[in-house]
C-alpha positions in Angstrom: -17.8 4.7 7.2 -17.5 8.4 6.4 -20.4 10.4 5.1 -20.1 9.9 1.4 -23.0 12.3 0.7 -20.4 15.1 1.1 -18.3 13.6 -1.8 -19.7 13.8 -5.3 -17.6 12.1 -8.0 -16.3 15.6 -9.0 -15.2 16.3 -5.4 -13.6 12.9 -5.1 -11.6 13.6 -8.3 -10.7 17.0 -7.0 -9.4 15.5 -3.7 -7.3 12.9 -5.6 -5.9 15.7 -7.7 -4.2 17.0 -4.6 -1.9 14.0 -4.5 -1.8 12.5 -8.0 -1.0 14.3 -11.2 -3.0 13.4 -14.3 -4.7 10.0 -14.9 -8.1 11.6 -15.0 -9.9 8.6 -16.5 -8.7 6.3 -13.6 -9.7 8.9 -11.1 -13.2 9.3 -12.6 -13.7 5.5 -12.5 -12.8 5.1 -8.8 -14.8 8.2 -7.9 -17.9 6.7 -9.5 -17.2 3.3 -7.7 -17.0 5.1 -4.4 -20.1 7.2 -4.9 -22.0 4.0 -6.0 -21.3 2.7 -2.5 -23.3 5.5 -0.9 -26.0 5.2 -3.6 -26.3 1.5 -2.8 -27.0 2.3 0.8 -29.9 4.6 -0.2 -31.9 2.0 -2.3 -34.5 -0.3 -0.7 -33.0 -3.2 1.3 -34.3 -5.9 -1.0 -32.5 -4.4 -3.9 -29.4 -3.4 -2.0 -28.1 -6.9 -1.8 -28.4 -7.4 -5.5 -26.2 -4.4 -6.4 -22.6 -5.7 -6.8 -19.6 -3.3 -6.9 -18.2 -2.7 -10.3 -14.6 -3.9 -9.9 -11.9 -2.1 -11.9 -8.7 -3.1 -13.8 -6.1 -0.4 -14.1 -3.7 -0.9 -17.0 -0.4 1.0 -17.0 3.3 0.9 -16.4 4.9 1.1 -12.9 5.1 4.4 -11.1 2.2 6.2 -12.8 -0.1 6.3 -9.8 -2.2 3.0 -9.8 -1.6 2.1 -6.2 -1.7 5.7 -5.0 -5.1 6.3 -6.5 -6.5 3.2 -4.7 -4.8 4.1 -1.4 -6.0 7.7 -1.4 -9.5 6.5 -2.3 -9.6 4.2 0.7 -8.3 7.0 3.0 -10.9 9.4 1.7 -13.7 6.8 2.4 -12.2 5.8 5.7 -12.3 2.2 4.3 -10.2 -0.8 5.2 -7.6 -1.1 2.4 -5.1 -3.8 1.6 -2.7 -4.2 -1.2 -1.6 -7.7 -2.3 0.5 -9.0 -5.2 -1.2 -11.7 -7.3 2.1 -13.2 -8.1 2.8 -13.9 -4.4 -0.1 -16.4 -4.2 0.1 -19.9 -5.4 -2.8 -22.2 -6.3 -4.2 -24.7 -3.8 -1.8 -27.6 -3.2 1.4 -25.6 -3.7 3.4 -24.0 -1.0 2.3 -20.4 -0.3 -0.4 -18.3 1.3 -4.0 -19.0 0.4 -6.1 -16.2 -1.1 -8.5 -16.2 1.8 -5.7 -14.7 3.9 -6.4 -11.5 2.0 -9.8 -11.1 3.7 -8.4 -12.2 7.1 -5.7 -9.6 6.9 -8.2 -7.0 5.7 -10.5 -7.8 8.7 -7.6 -7.4 11.1 -6.8 -4.0 9.6 -10.5 -3.0 10.1 -10.4 -4.2 13.7 -7.4 -1.9 14.4 -9.1 1.0 12.6 -12.4 0.7 14.5 -10.6 0.0 17.8 -8.7 3.3 17.4 -11.9 5.2 16.6 -13.7 3.6 19.7 -10.7 4.5 21.9 -11.1 8.1 21.0 -14.7 8.1 22.2 -13.6 7.0 25.7 -10.4 9.1 25.7 -11.6 11.5 28.4 -12.6 8.6 30.8 -9.3 6.8 30.1 -7.4 10.0 31.0 -9.2 10.2 34.3 -8.5 6.6 35.1 -4.8 7.0 34.1 -4.6 10.0 36.5 -5.9 7.9 39.4 -3.3 5.1 38.6 -0.5 7.7 38.7 -1.8 9.1 42.1 -2.0 5.6 43.5 1.6 5.0 42.5 2.6 8.4 44.0 0.7 7.8 47.2 0.3 4.1 47.9 -2.5 2.9 50.2 -1.0 2.4 53.7 -1.0 -1.2 54.9 -2.4 -0.3 58.3 -2.9 2.8 60.4 -5.3 4.8 62.5 -8.5 6.0 60.9 -9.9 9.5 60.9 -7.2 12.3 60.8 -4.7 10.2 58.9 -7.2 9.4 56.1 -8.2 13.1 55.9 -4.5 14.2 55.6 -4.0 11.5 52.9 -7.0 12.7 50.9 -5.7 16.3 51.1 -2.3 15.3 50.0 -3.8 13.4 47.1 -5.6 16.4 45.9 -2.5 18.6 46.1 -0.6 16.0 44.0 -3.5 16.0 41.5 -3.2 19.7 41.0 0.6 19.5 40.5 0.1 16.6 38.1 -2.4 18.5 36.0 0.0 21.5 35.9 2.7 19.2 34.5 5.0 19.8 37.5 5.4 16.1 38.2 6.2 15.0 34.7 9.8 14.3 35.3 9.3 12.3 38.5 9.6 8.6 38.2 7.1 6.0 39.4 6.8 2.2 39.4 4.2 1.4 36.7 2.3 -1.9 36.8 1.9 -2.9 33.1 0.5 -5.9 31.2 3.2 -8.3 30.2 2.6 -9.5 26.6 5.8 -11.4 26.4 6.9 -14.6 28.1 3.6 -16.4 27.7 3.0 -19.5 25.8 4.4 -19.4 22.3 2.5 -21.3 19.6 4.0 -21.4 16.1 1.7 -23.4 13.8 2.5 -24.3 10.2 -1.0 -25.0 8.8 -2.3 -25.7 5.3 -5.2 -23.8 3.7 -8.4 -24.3 5.6 -6.6 -25.1 8.9 -4.8 -21.8 9.3 -7.7 -20.1 10.9 -8.3 -23.0 13.3 -4.7 -22.6 14.4 -5.1 -18.9 15.0 -8.3 -19.4 17.0 -6.8 -22.2 19.1 -3.9 -19.9 19.9 -6.3 -17.1 21.0 -8.3 -19.6 23.1 -5.2 -20.8 24.8 -4.0 -17.3 25.5 -7.4 -16.3 27.0 -7.3 -19.2 29.5 -3.9 -18.2 30.9 -3.7 -15.8 33.8 -2.9 -12.2 32.9 0.8 -11.5 33.5 2.0 -8.1 34.7 5.4 -6.5 35.1 6.7 -3.5 37.0 8.6 -0.8 35.1 10.2 2.4 36.3 9.2 5.3 34.1 8.7 9.1 34.2 5.1 10.2 34.9 5.0 12.0 31.5 5.5 8.6 29.8 3.3 6.7 32.2 0.3 8.9 31.6 0.3 8.0 27.9 0.8 4.3 28.6 -1.9 4.2 31.3 -4.4 6.1 29.2 -3.9 3.7 26.3 -4.2 0.7 28.6 -7.4 2.1 30.2 -8.9 3.0 26.8 -8.4 -0.6 25.6 -10.2 -1.9 28.7 -13.2 0.5 28.2 -13.8 -0.4 24.6 -16.4 -3.1 24.0 -14.4 -5.6 21.9 -17.6 -7.4 20.7 -18.8 -4.1 19.3 -15.4 -3.5 17.7 -15.6 -6.9 16.1 -19.1 -6.4 14.8 -18.4 -2.9 13.4 -15.1 -4.1 11.8 -16.7 -7.0 10.0 -19.5 -4.7 8.8 -17.0 -2.2 7.5 -15.0 -4.8 5.6 -18.2 -6.2 4.0 -19.7 -2.8 3.1 -16.6 -0.7 2.3 -13.5 -2.8 2.1 -11.1 -2.2 -0.8 -8.7 -4.9 -2.0 -6.0 -3.8 -4.4 -4.6 -6.7 -6.4 -1.3 -5.7 -8.0 0.6 -7.6 -10.7 -2.6 -9.2 -12.0 -0.9 -9.4 -15.4 1.6 -11.9 -13.9 -1.1 -14.5 -13.5 -2.6 -14.0 -17.0 -2.1 -17.0 -19.1 -3.0 -16.5 -22.7 -4.0 -19.3 -25.0 -0.6 -20.5 -26.1 0.0 -23.1 -23.4 -2.0 -25.5 -21.2 0.7 -26.9 -19.0 3.6 -25.8 -16.8 3.6 -22.3 -15.4 0.4 -21.3 -17.2 -1.5 -23.9 -15.3 -0.2 -22.5 -12.0 -1.2 -19.0 -13.0 -4.7 -20.1 -14.0 -4.9 -21.8 -10.7 -4.2 -18.6 -8.8 -7.0 -16.9 -10.8 -9.4 -19.7 -10.0 -8.5 -19.4 -6.3 -9.1 -15.6 -6.4 -12.4 -16.0 -8.3 -14.6 -17.0 -5.3 -13.7 -14.1 -3.1 -14.1 -11.7 -6.1 -17.4 -13.2 -7.1 -18.6 -13.2 -3.5 -18.2 -15.9 -0.8 -17.9 -16.2 3.0 -14.5 -16.3 4.6 -14.0 -17.6 8.1 -11.8 -15.2 10.1 -10.9 -14.9 13.8 -13.5 -12.1 14.0 -16.2 -14.2 12.6 -17.5 -15.0 9.0 -16.9 -12.2 6.5 -18.9 -11.9 3.2 -17.0 -10.6 0.2 -20.0 -9.9 -2.0 -19.7 -6.1 -1.7 -15.9 -5.6 -1.3 -14.5 -3.5 -4.1 -11.6 -5.1 -5.9 -9.2 -3.0 -7.9 -6.7 -5.0 -10.0 -3.7 -3.5 -11.7 -0.9 -4.5 -14.0 1.5 -3.3 -16.7 0.3 -5.9 -19.2 3.6 -5.6 -21.2 3.6 -9.2 -22.3 -0.1 -10.0 -21.9 -3.5 -8.3 -22.1 -6.6 -8.3 -19.9 -8.3 -10.8 -22.3 -5.6 -13.3 -21.3 -7.3 -13.6 -17.9 -9.8 -16.5 -17.6 -13.3 -15.4 -18.9 -14.8 -15.6 -15.4 -12.2 -13.3 -14.0 -12.6 -10.9 -16.9 -16.4 -10.8 -16.2 -15.8 -9.7 -12.6 -13.7 -6.7 -13.6 -16.1 -4.9 -16.0 -14.4 -1.5 -15.8 -11.0 -1.1 -17.5 -9.0 2.1 -17.5 -5.6 2.8 -19.0 -3.1 5.0 -17.2 -0.7 6.9 -19.4 3.1 6.9 -19.1 4.4 10.1 -17.4 5.9 12.8 -19.6 8.6 15.2 -18.6 5.9 17.8 -17.9 4.0 15.3 -15.6 7.2 14.7 -13.7 7.8 18.4 -13.2 4.3 18.8 -11.9 4.7 15.8 -9.6 7.7 17.5 -8.0 5.8 20.5 -6.9 2.0 20.3 -7.2 0.8 17.5 -4.8 0.3 18.3 -1.2 3.0 15.8 -0.3 5.3 16.7 -3.2 8.9 15.7 -3.1 10.1 19.3 -3.1 8.1 19.9 0.1 9.2 16.7 1.7 12.9 17.3 1.2 12.7 21.0 2.1 10.9 20.0 5.4 13.4 17.2 6.1 16.5 19.4 5.8 14.8 22.3 7.6 15.0 20.2 10.7 18.8 20.6 10.5 18.6 24.3 10.0 19.3 24.0 6.2 17.0 26.0 3.9 16.4 24.7 0.4 15.2 27.0 -2.3 14.1 25.1 -5.4 14.0 27.3 -8.5 11.8 26.6 -11.5 14.7 25.8 -13.7 16.1 23.5 -11.1 12.8 21.6 -10.8 12.6 21.4 -14.6 16.2 20.0 -14.8 15.4 17.3 -12.2 12.3 16.3 -14.2 14.3 16.3 -17.4 17.0 14.0 -16.0 14.4 11.6 -14.6 12.5 11.5 -17.9 15.8 10.9 -19.8 16.8 8.0 -17.6 13.4 6.5 -17.8 13.5 6.7 -21.6 17.0 5.1 -21.8 16.6 2.4 -19.2 13.6 0.8 -17.3 10.7 3.2 -17.1 9.7 3.3 -13.5 7.6 6.4 -13.7 7.5 8.8 -10.8 9.6 6.5 -8.7 12.6 7.7 -10.7 12.2 11.1 -9.1 13.0 9.6 -5.7 16.3 8.2 -6.9 17.2 11.4 -8.8 16.4 13.6 -5.8 18.3 11.3 -3.4 21.4 11.4 -5.6 21.1 15.1 -6.0 20.9 15.8 -2.3 23.0 12.9 -1.0 26.1 15.0 -0.1 24.0 17.7 1.5 21.9 15.2 3.5 25.1 13.8 4.9 26.7 17.1 5.8 23.5 18.9 6.9 24.1 18.5 10.7 27.3 20.5 10.3 25.7 23.2 8.1 23.1 24.9 10.5 21.7 28.2 9.3 22.7 27.4 5.7 20.7 28.3 2.6 21.1 26.4 -0.7 19.6 27.3 -4.0 18.7 24.4 -6.3 18.9 25.7 -9.8 19.6 24.1 -13.2 23.3 24.7 -13.0 23.6 22.9 -9.7 21.4 20.0 -10.9 23.4 19.6 -14.1 26.7 19.8 -12.3 25.8 17.1 -9.8 23.9 14.7 -12.1 24.8 15.6 -15.7 27.8 13.2 -16.0 25.7 10.3 -14.8 23.0 10.8 -17.4 25.5 11.0 -20.2 26.8 7.5 -19.4 24.0 5.2 -20.1 25.5 2.2 -18.2 26.3 4.3 -15.2 22.9 5.9 -15.1 21.2 2.5 -15.0 23.5 1.4 -12.2 23.2 4.6 -10.0 19.8 6.0 -10.9 
């Protein structure tokens, strides 16, 4: 886990501001939640276990930044992060994935994350071993031959090849590379009910570990073989037991689960049968992992007591109080995200580090086409996006993607034939290309 002492809540908000426009209340809530994780690690151990994370419900329409806030928070904290949709789960006894698969998937993400970090620590050694494998392929060991002078000459040749290899002068030469063969082994497809799924996965892993390792020979350039060999050697140098242990600890202490569409499983008090029963069942299945329980995974048992859960929903036809009381109690912090105004959309186009204007400018620059977005052009794009949102479904900042795609569709198609071309995106151009579509309400819903 990253050193959270360097991130005060104010600094966390400032970092989130680089990618997300507005929504200050939500940013402050997640910043406090993240800082509290570091604070918890500083208290005496006997008290540490008693401090539970303050889970958050974000309330707001689609496209206003709920998911992005949670995703950026996880990236900032170097924490395992998974997004799930509550509506995709069904209660026990119905066909569908069980909720414990959330924690199993989160753990596998953590294993991949930790494994990459550990591979970086052995990268230098892996490069050395990869180099030796390439030299072995270039200068195979003779089957038989006289000792002495021959061996000296061979050693001298090997060192000459090593120098050429390090200078990159052998990159285009091809060698036969001996690689692990992941395909062609025993295939095990197991359809298992809840509680047996993990047993099926573990049995498959056990069966795989008992089989002899398969290899295959592949002809490739040395430049490509170097990367493949280095990755292969790094995997072999990493202590997988350590990876497993660190991954489980990271999930337990810093994992973040983003539960989207939580409003889709809210029930209200109007009905006690049919779909409402199923929705309540999903909530009751989610409740144990939110409250804190132990989930069996292929990496070992994982406790969910200190995983941070962030739920989100539009709540157009329901409200947080329509969740079962136990679920409400596990999400004590509630923040409302505002719908995006035309001014917000204009800022989103240009201010974030990964703004759409920067993205499209960079993409078309690869074809030698230079885009110059003028202020009035950006304002016109935001105006059109806001107008379409107001007249049809409000999908927030996502509307900017569809508007920009439509605006630049013709240019994107012709770009390979327009090298060294410069195009100014001003209000006149935007209105000319998109104005007619916005005037026709039915057409704007269909196209934008």
